[in-house]
Each structure stands twice: as structure tokens, then as C-alpha cells.
Amino acid sequence: MSKGKSLLPCKPLSGFQDLLPHEALAFHDAIDKITAVYRRFGFVPIDTPCIFSMESLAGETGEIDNQLYRWQQGKREVALRFDLTVPLARYVAANVNTLNFPFKRYHMGKVWRGERPQKGRYREFTQLDFDIVGTDSPLADLECLLVISEAIEALGLTDFCIRLNDRALLTGVMEGLGLADKAEDVLRSVDKLDKIGVEKVKAELMDACKAGLSADVADSVLAFINFDRSLSNAELWAHLDQSLPKNDKVELGLKRLKLLLDGAARVLPEGRLKLDPSIARGLGYYTGPVFETVLNEFPQYGSVCSGGRYDDLASRYTKRELPGVGASVGLSRLLAAVAEKAKDEAKALSIPTIILPLPGVDPIEGAVLRKALHDQGLAAELYPQSPSDWAKPSKTKAMLRYASEKNFRLAVIIGAAELENGTVQLKDLNAHEQAEVAQADLAQAIRDKIQ
Amino acid sequence: MSKGKSLLPCKPLSGFQDLLPHEALAFHDAIDKITAVYRRFGFVPIDTPCIFSMESLAGETGEIDNQLYRWQQGKREVALRFDLTVPLARYVAANVNTLNFPFKRYHMGKVWRGERPQKGRYREFTQLDFDIVGTDSPLADLECLLVISEAIEALGLTDFCIRLNDRALLTGVMEGLGLADKAEDVLRSVDKLDKIGVEKVKAELMDACKAGLSADVADSVLAFINFDRSLSNAELWAHLDQSLPKNDKVELGLKRLKLLLDGAARVLPEGRLKLDPSIARGLGYYTGPVFETVLNEFPQYGSVCSGGRYDDLASRYTKRELPGVGASVGLSRLLAAVAEKAKDEAKALSIPTIILPLPGVDPIEGAVLRKALHDQGLAAELYPQSPSDWAKPSKTKAMLRYASEKNFRLAVIIGAAELENGTVQLKDLNAHEQAEVAQADLAQAIRDKIQ
């Protein structure tokens, strides 16, 4: 219709991505596996709109502010959601009389942030969060650690470690050092220990524009976070219990960590959980346990699943106090790791069997055969061969090339002679073997090959 | 943190919706069932960005123009996608050297249209499309009819009918009547037969501002579309074959319809497909078979799945000619029908079993029991009971209310006496029966109850 016109640009905008079929399959497969774990713990899904009114933020977007996709829509200023936590707070408040608490939800959805695009970071990406809202029980915290562990295992990854700390411990220590009013600045610097090292953290802590600590106080902070990494969880906990000056927050943090470590020892694989007083998590709203997850084989991906406990999720939307705990799975990082591990495996696109009616054979016979396979619970694709009196029936070579490019394992070939005999040729495209099989025995022959 | 401030608005914007857990569960369940059908036919998923550059549309948005969510983002004018077909065209062109053709893809994603909100119609909604791109084989058309049939059956609906026509037949008839240049206007009016009836369609056809036909010509058009609905497919086809003036397009349409009707008779349930010359589909780009699907029990929902064949998908983005065929599932309409049929069934939220550690019992024992059940392949939720020395352990009554509101079928109750005996109380919350079961026998006892 527009052959005379020049062609339009067809690449996505910078920072946005098309998923090719093998990428989308891996993506959906990972989501299916992770949400199956969420579900078996009793989490239920929700959904929220991607567009929200700026009124419902009241300008308090903080760090994210200049990354928002926002515009004037009629009389309102609206924006695209930038995480799934703010929508959860709004949602819980809007449905506070309908939901039953503790409310355990998961949410998979796209979010948008106008960051500078870089490798592996997109302006439109998918988050997959889970939260338990409306309880301060440490059993909910323990459950989050279990969910993370099982979700990542469900992707076939086993060599990873959840690093655990408690913000109550951190803030208690700050208060003990007389740093209560500087806690945010201190925690922000502490959080960088892994990235920038002890010396630079100390320099930051002493920076007058940041926490501005004296060298002595900075050393006290560092003594807490820069611990001997060869200690076991029990040894490190005992060391903290002995060495830390006690106050309410320190005692609460120690008690909760003990419970989580003891519980984890009974339900998590050895070495899966590691007490780490240097974990702070930058976000201001965490108040209890905080955790990050590192793949030991791929430390360069950073934390693939992080979260923690907060005192009050939705205080800006409802007067009901809603403490909770939750985490966010870094889907793109996990998928990168899964792809890295599987890079030598053949990328099969979806299903193992294709039916190829040879040129001249009535292709409806292929549709009948496919129906028989589907009815017996077997997936099968039919090559869209045209009838012999159609404009362009496909040649056998083109069909075999298609089957090979899409990585089918088995081709069911229907020729005129086979059709007369009630048989087909079953070709193993990997082993390059071929055998004549009665149509009645085809399903079993396929099962023998693919199982 | 903001206790003194006034609360912010928490309802979604008008035309946007939150999904409650039972709605989101039904939604995900339907998507899982439908995409499983797509996959067993060999379709593969893709994804595309929700945000696109207005440059890639070159202003040709047509009817959708005033419904676009569009804004200035830096130097570019961007918009949210309003369907999944334009993104497919762009995507196929962008990846034309990577994809293997015929390219069979499905795509589930949100789209946005700033329509006036009304019951059951939202400004943000989900589409679930499938297409076969790069073939003109009628076997691909037949496959689309099968996919629709199996996808809707997968949702537990069986009483529905796919109504089939061929645009080549329609345009051939128009040309035979000398109406080639008025075909678009005529088809747009013809498409309204179901909604407004024969008389009003005739009036529209004669309207000088529309097709402006004479009464005689309007009658000829109506003679074609207003057929005897008691005829079988074979009788109606024979009637058309005898009565229609032949030209290339009419002959192509008749030949293709015959092939589809004969094929469907072999692979679709009786009565599933109905030849209907009045089906036109308003969209300009269809050129071959067109189809709509009506639930016989819920005709008020209109077509729940519509589609058709087009000559050239991506002519604005690539010089490669890409004929294809596809359809779009009306997910919200189908879900409304499924919900209507299931309205008397209890709405179980997700999984059948909850573990309730009584106050005073170490709740870690519950976590250990849950792990044992998970390891044996059984889903189980653990109520986040607090240890007895925690601030607020939950009371038994609160736990049982939670279990009842979330519609669990079975409660595994751990009391102090049971813990000592290595047993639990297994309570059937529907039958109000309770029995003491050894922990070692629990998985089997649960299976006996839920299977």
C-alpha cells in the first residue's frame, strides 16, 4: 500500500528492547518457575495500572524524580510507574477492607526509569516482587529468605548466598555511637563497602559534606562492618553479642538475627545464608532484616534479589499501620546468569516435533495428524504447506531448512506413498536417522524419542 | 513517617483498574492455558517496548489518533502502544534477517487507548495476539481457526461458534457490482448487520455521505450478506457458488472457503465453524479469510476472538512482502464469561493447605514441616506466627479466620502436645472434620483429601 514511500525507522528507541523468541521463551520460563515457588508459599498475584496520577505521589519522588516518564494528560499530570512498591502501598490502602492480612502478594510487571542506557540496563524493564504485608513476625522474614532460595534454585542455580543483616542492629550501633541524626548518611556510605573498599568508605564517613565523622568514630563504625569474613554465622553472632554496646535496638536486632540464623539452619542448605553486618541497603524505609543475594559464580552481576523489612508500608495512603517484609527479584540479571550457564546448550524453540507434508500431498492430512497428536497430549507444529493447486507450494528443501533453523528434534514427513500405507517417515533431525512408522504408532514412537 | 500529613488519593485513575487477587489469578490462569495452546502449535513468544517513537508511525494513526497517550520526551515525541499489530510489523522488519519464516509468534502485553471509560472497557488493557507471518498457504488460515477453537476450549468453554467469511469474496462481489471504489464504505456498513439490522444497513448503504448506493444495488449487496441462516455450510457454499457472478476474486474466495470448510469438517467439532458472508471486519488491511467468534451462551459479549488474513504486514518498514494471518483474543470478555459460568464455585485463593502453629509453639517447627511438604511436591502456606517471646503472637481465632477468608481447604495445626507426639491435627475446613496424623504420614493424608 505504500510501496512508493520511503521506509519508516523500525529499531526500538534507545534504552528499549525487543525480545527475540529465544529470549522471550527464557523470560517466560523463568517467570513461570519463580511464580510457581511464590504460589506454593501461598502468595497470590495482583495487578495495578502502569499509569498513575502525580497527585498520588504528592511530589515526594526523591531520587527517582528526574527519571520519571511524566506528562500532562488532559487536566492531570500523569506518569509511568517506576517500581512496584509505591503501587503496592496505594493498592493496599485502596483495598484495605477487602484484603485479608497478613496479605501475601506477588506482582510481575514492567516499570520505567529514564536512566542513561547501558549494557544490561534498560529504561523499560520487568520487576517481580513479593511481599508479606501486615505482620511483624520474624517468621515472615524467614519465609522471605526461603522464597528467595527456592526461587533461584528453581532456575537451576544452586551456588549462591543470601547475605543478611538487621537495620535495627545498624541503627542501634549508630545511636550507641551518638550518630542517630547522621544514620542515613552513614548507612549510605557503609553500603558501598563492597564496591569501593574500606579506605574509601572511611574517607566518605569523614567527609564534611557527608557524615563528617571524626577518625575515631569512623573507625568504630568500620570495626562493626569490616569483620573477619572467615567467622561462621554462630561465631560472628557471638562476637557481636559480646562486643556491641547494648541498647533496645541492638538487642532487638541480635534477637531477630539469632532467630533467623537458627531457623535457616533447619530449612536452608548449608552456607546459603551468611550474616554480614556490612549490608545496609540504601533505601530509607527498611527498619528490620535486610538481605542481598549474590551468585558465587557471577559476582559481577551484584545482588540478584534484595529486600528487607519495613515498619509501615502505606502511611501516606491509610492510617492503618502495615509493617511488612518483601523482596524484588532482579530478573534480567538472573536471566543473564542462566543464559551464561546454558550457553553451550542448543536453543530449542519451544516444541520438539514438526509435521512436513511433502509437495503434492493434501496438507489437510497433516492437520488431521497434528490433531491426533494434540489429542494424545503431544505438541506438534504443522508446516503451512499449500495444496498442490495453490500458487506456491513449499519445496521439501525449504521445509527442512525451516525445521532445522527452528531446532526441531523430530520431523514427521508425509509423502504420497506413506499416506497410502497409513504410515509416515519419522526423522530424527539430531541423529539423522529416519524410520517408517504406522500412523497409529506415531505418538508412542515420538514419546520414545523425546523422553 | 507522615502521620501528621493528610492522606493521598489511593484509587486508580478513571478507566484504569487494580486486579484483586482472585481476578489476577483468573487472569494468569487464562493466559497460561491459552499460551499453552499457542505453544503446542509451535508459536513462540516475543516482546516489544510499550513506548515507541511517533516517527515510526509517520502520523498515519487514523481512527486511533485522538486516543493515543503521547507526549514530548526530550527531543522526541513518543507514545504508548495502542495494539500489538503495529509493533509486530516494526519488529518483523527490525529482525527480518534473524527470524525464520513462516514466523509464528504470540504476544501478550498491555496496550493503551484513551477511550471514554465504560463498563468492561478500560484505557489500559491486555491483548493476546497470535500470527503466522510470511506465508499465503490456506493451511495457515485453517490453523488459526484450530488455535482459536482449542484456546477457548482450554478455558472450559465449549458452546461457541467461529463465523467465517473471505474478504476476497466480498471485494469480488463489490467489483462485480461496480463498487470497487466504494468497497471500504460498503464493508464498514455491512459489518454492522448484527448490531443495527437489515433496514438500517440498507439506509446506510444508500446514505450519500457514505457509500451512496442506489436502492437496487443496495439490495444486491444485501442479498449476498442477508442469507438464509438455516442453510448448512455446504448448502450455503453451493448457493454462493451458483448465484455469484464469477471473477478472479470471487473464485479465489470460494476456493479458499471450500478448503477451509472441508478441512474444518475433519479437525473441528461439528457446528464450531459457520460460513457467514456478512462478516466483513472493519479493518482495512484484511484481504483473505476473516473470522469472529461468538459464545452462544453469552452473545452480549460480541466477538471474543477475531482476526483474518492480510497481504502485506510490514510494507511501511521493509521491502520484503510478508503476507500472513492472525487473530487477537479478547481476554477481558472471555474472562467475564468464565467468571459468569463459575460464579457459584467457591473462589479458592491459590493453594489448598495452610500450617497453623498454635500460640506458644516454636513456629520454626511450622517452617520445617512446610519444607517437608514442599520437598514432597505439595504446596503449603505457613501462617507467620510469632515466637511466644515476641511482641504480638497471633491468637488461634485470628489464624483460623485468616485461613477461612483465604478459602484454604485444609489446616495443619501444630500444638504443643502434637509436637511432642510427632503428630499434627489435620483439619478439613469444608467438612469441619479433624484428625490427628503422624507427621510422617501428613503428605499422603493431604493428597488423599485434595485429590
mmCIF file of N, CA and C in Angstrom, chain B residues 4-52:
data_model
loop_
_atom_site.group_PDB
_atom_site.id
_atom_site.type_symbol
_atom_site.label_atom_id
_atom_site.label_comp_id
_atom_site.label_asym_id
_atom_site.label_seq_id
_atom_site.Cartn_x
_atom_site.Cartn_y
_atom_site.Cartn_z
ATOM 1 N N GLY B 4 1.315 13.106 60.494
ATOM 2 C CA GLY B 4 0.624 14.379 60.637
ATOM 3 C C GLY B 4 0.017 14.882 59.329
ATOM 4 N N LYS B 5 0.482 14.351 58.197
ATOM 5 C CA LYS B 5 0.036 14.850 56.903
ATOM 6 C C LYS B 5 -1.327 14.281 56.546
ATOM 7 N N SER B 6 -2.015 14.970 55.604
ATOM 8 C CA SER B 6 -3.274 14.400 55.120
ATOM 9 C C SER B 6 -2.939 13.258 54.161
ATOM 10 N N LEU B 7 -3.870 12.301 54.057
ATOM 11 C CA LEU B 7 -3.617 11.117 53.238
ATOM 12 C C LEU B 7 -3.744 11.463 51.750
ATOM 13 N N LEU B 8 -2.999 10.744 50.919
ATOM 14 C CA LEU B 8 -3.029 10.961 49.471
ATOM 15 C C LEU B 8 -4.118 10.103 48.842
ATOM 16 N N PRO B 9 -4.622 10.491 47.648
ATOM 17 C CA PRO B 9 -5.645 9.672 46.985
ATOM 18 C C PRO B 9 -5.068 8.316 46.604
ATOM 19 N N CYS B 10 -5.849 7.253 46.785
ATOM 20 C CA CYS B 10 -5.308 5.914 46.532
ATOM 21 C C CYS B 10 -6.070 5.123 45.475
ATOM 22 N N LYS B 11 -7.127 5.697 44.883
ATOM 23 C CA LYS B 11 -7.856 4.966 43.833
ATOM 24 C C LYS B 11 -7.123 5.120 42.498
ATOM 25 N N PRO B 12 -7.190 4.106 41.623
ATOM 26 C CA PRO B 12 -6.609 4.273 40.282
ATOM 27 C C PRO B 12 -7.340 5.370 39.512
ATOM 28 N N LEU B 13 -6.704 5.916 38.480
ATOM 29 C CA LEU B 13 -7.330 6.895 37.601
ATOM 30 C C LEU B 13 -8.549 6.276 36.913
ATOM 31 N N SER B 14 -9.489 7.115 36.509
ATOM 32 C CA SER B 14 -10.686 6.643 35.808
ATOM 33 C C SER B 14 -10.302 5.907 34.520
ATOM 34 N N GLY B 15 -10.853 4.698 34.328
ATOM 35 C CA GLY B 15 -10.525 3.910 33.143
ATOM 36 C C GLY B 15 -9.362 2.948 33.362
ATOM 37 N N PHE B 16 -8.775 2.994 34.564
ATOM 38 C CA PHE B 16 -7.668 2.094 34.902
ATOM 39 C C PHE B 16 -8.103 1.199 36.052
ATOM 40 N N GLN B 17 -7.518 0.005 36.163
ATOM 41 C CA GLN B 17 -8.028 -0.904 37.180
ATOM 42 C C GLN B 17 -6.932 -1.614 37.966
ATOM 43 N N ASP B 18 -7.201 -1.789 39.254
ATOM 44 C CA ASP B 18 -6.447 -2.721 40.081
ATOM 45 C C ASP B 18 -7.071 -4.102 39.919
ATOM 46 N N LEU B 19 -6.267 -5.150 39.821
ATOM 47 C CA LEU B 19 -6.820 -6.510 39.870
ATOM 48 C C LEU B 19 -6.669 -7.058 41.274
ATOM 49 N N LEU B 20 -7.786 -7.463 41.882
ATOM 50 C CA LEU B 20 -7.730 -8.159 43.157
ATOM 51 C C LEU B 20 -7.143 -9.546 42.938
ATOM 52 N N PRO B 21 -6.664 -10.188 44.025
ATOM 53 C CA PRO B 21 -6.007 -11.484 43.824
ATOM 54 C C PRO B 21 -6.850 -12.504 43.048
ATOM 55 N N HIS B 22 -8.163 -12.634 43.357
ATOM 56 C CA HIS B 22 -8.916 -13.667 42.627
ATOM 57 C C HIS B 22 -9.059 -13.296 41.149
ATOM 58 N N GLU B 23 -9.071 -11.988 40.857
ATOM 59 C CA GLU B 23 -9.124 -11.569 39.453
ATOM 60 C C GLU B 23 -7.785 -11.818 38.758
ATOM 61 N N ALA B 24 -6.697 -11.503 39.447
ATOM 62 C CA ALA B 24 -5.373 -11.700 38.850
ATOM 63 C C ALA B 24 -5.080 -13.189 38.667
ATOM 64 N N LEU B 25 -5.549 -14.017 39.612
ATOM 65 C CA LEU B 25 -5.363 -15.469 39.468
ATOM 66 C C LEU B 25 -6.096 -15.980 38.234
ATOM 67 N N ALA B 26 -7.363 -15.558 38.070
ATOM 68 C CA ALA B 26 -8.145 -15.994 36.904
ATOM 69 C C ALA B 26 -7.469 -15.518 35.613
ATOM 70 N N PHE B 27 -6.939 -14.298 35.662
ATOM 71 C CA PHE B 27 -6.276 -13.707 34.510
ATOM 72 C C PHE B 27 -5.022 -14.515 34.125
ATOM 73 N N HIS B 28 -4.155 -14.777 35.113
ATOM 74 C CA HIS B 28 -2.938 -15.539 34.826
ATOM 75 C C HIS B 28 -3.267 -16.964 34.397
ATOM 76 N N ASP B 29 -4.280 -17.547 35.034
ATOM 77 C CA ASP B 29 -4.672 -18.907 34.700
ATOM 78 C C ASP B 29 -5.121 -18.986 33.240
ATOM 79 N N ALA B 30 -5.928 -18.004 32.812
ATOM 80 C CA ALA B 30 -6.407 -17.996 31.426
ATOM 81 C C ALA B 30 -5.237 -17.814 30.462
ATOM 82 N N ILE B 31 -4.321 -16.922 30.791
ATOM 83 C CA ILE B 31 -3.169 -16.703 29.917
ATOM 84 C C ILE B 31 -2.315 -17.959 29.815
ATOM 85 N N ASP B 32 -2.110 -18.625 30.963
ATOM 86 C CA ASP B 32 -1.330 -19.867 30.940
ATOM 87 C C ASP B 32 -1.981 -20.906 30.028
ATOM 88 N N LYS B 33 -3.302 -21.053 30.137
ATOM 89 C CA LYS B 33 -3.991 -22.078 29.339
ATOM 90 C C LYS B 33 -3.963 -21.734 27.850
ATOM 91 N N ILE B 34 -4.172 -20.459 27.533
ATOM 92 C CA ILE B 34 -4.208 -20.060 26.129
ATOM 93 C C ILE B 34 -2.807 -20.151 25.509
ATOM 94 N N THR B 35 -1.792 -19.681 26.240
ATOM 95 C CA THR B 35 -0.449 -19.727 25.650
ATOM 96 C C THR B 35 0.051 -21.168 25.547
ATOM 97 N N ALA B 36 -0.425 -22.070 26.424
ATOM 98 C CA ALA B 36 -0.059 -23.485 26.278
ATOM 99 C C ALA B 36 -0.586 -24.026 24.951
ATOM 100 N N VAL B 37 -1.770 -23.589 24.554
ATOM 101 C CA VAL B 37 -2.306 -23.993 23.242
ATOM 102 C C VAL B 37 -1.444 -23.408 22.128
ATOM 103 N N TYR B 38 -1.159 -22.111 22.215
ATOM 104 C CA TYR B 38 -0.310 -21.490 21.186
ATOM 105 C C TYR B 38 1.000 -22.277 21.047
ATOM 106 N N ARG B 39 1.581 -22.614 22.188
ATOM 107 C CA ARG B 39 2.888 -23.276 22.136
ATOM 108 C C ARG B 39 2.809 -24.648 21.511
ATOM 109 N N ARG B 40 1.703 -25.392 21.782
ATOM 110 C CA ARG B 40 1.700 -26.740 21.228
ATOM 111 C C ARG B 40 1.464 -26.737 19.727
ATOM 112 N N PHE B 41 1.088 -25.580 19.163
ATOM 113 C CA PHE B 41 1.039 -25.431 17.704
ATOM 114 C C PHE B 41 2.371 -24.900 17.163
ATOM 115 N N GLY B 42 3.327 -24.630 18.027
ATOM 116 C CA GLY B 42 4.632 -24.171 17.554
ATOM 117 C C GLY B 42 4.809 -22.668 17.533
ATOM 118 N N PHE B 43 3.849 -21.908 18.121
ATOM 119 C CA PHE B 43 4.047 -20.461 18.227
ATOM 120 C C PHE B 43 5.063 -20.175 19.331
ATOM 121 N N VAL B 44 5.844 -19.111 19.144
ATOM 122 C CA VAL B 44 6.830 -18.713 20.140
ATOM 123 C C VAL B 44 6.544 -17.279 20.576
ATOM 124 N N PRO B 45 6.890 -16.951 21.835
ATOM 125 C CA PRO B 45 6.584 -15.606 22.334
ATOM 126 C C PRO B 45 7.617 -14.579 21.880
ATOM 127 N N ILE B 46 7.198 -13.325 21.845
ATOM 128 C CA ILE B 46 8.143 -12.220 21.680
ATOM 129 C C ILE B 46 7.733 -11.132 22.670
ATOM 130 N N ASP B 47 8.560 -10.087 22.780
ATOM 131 C CA ASP B 47 8.108 -8.898 23.492
ATOM 132 C C ASP B 47 8.628 -7.669 22.764
ATOM 133 N N THR B 48 7.905 -6.580 22.912
ATOM 134 C CA THR B 48 8.307 -5.302 22.315
ATOM 135 C C THR B 48 8.113 -4.216 23.366
ATOM 136 N N PRO B 49 8.795 -3.070 23.200
ATOM 137 C CA PRO B 49 8.611 -1.979 24.170
ATOM 138 C C PRO B 49 7.182 -1.438 24.139
ATOM 139 N N CYS B 50 6.732 -0.930 25.281
ATOM 140 C CA CYS B 50 5.415 -0.283 25.346
ATOM 141 C C CYS B 50 5.484 1.136 24.789
ATOM 142 N N ILE B 51 6.658 1.749 24.849
ATOM 143 C CA ILE B 51 6.831 3.123 24.369
ATOM 144 C C ILE B 51 7.463 3.093 22.975
ATOM 145 N N PHE B 52 6.907 3.843 22.048
ATOM 146 C CA PHE B 52 7.512 3.916 20.719
ATOM 147 C C PHE B 52 7.614 5.374 20.289
#
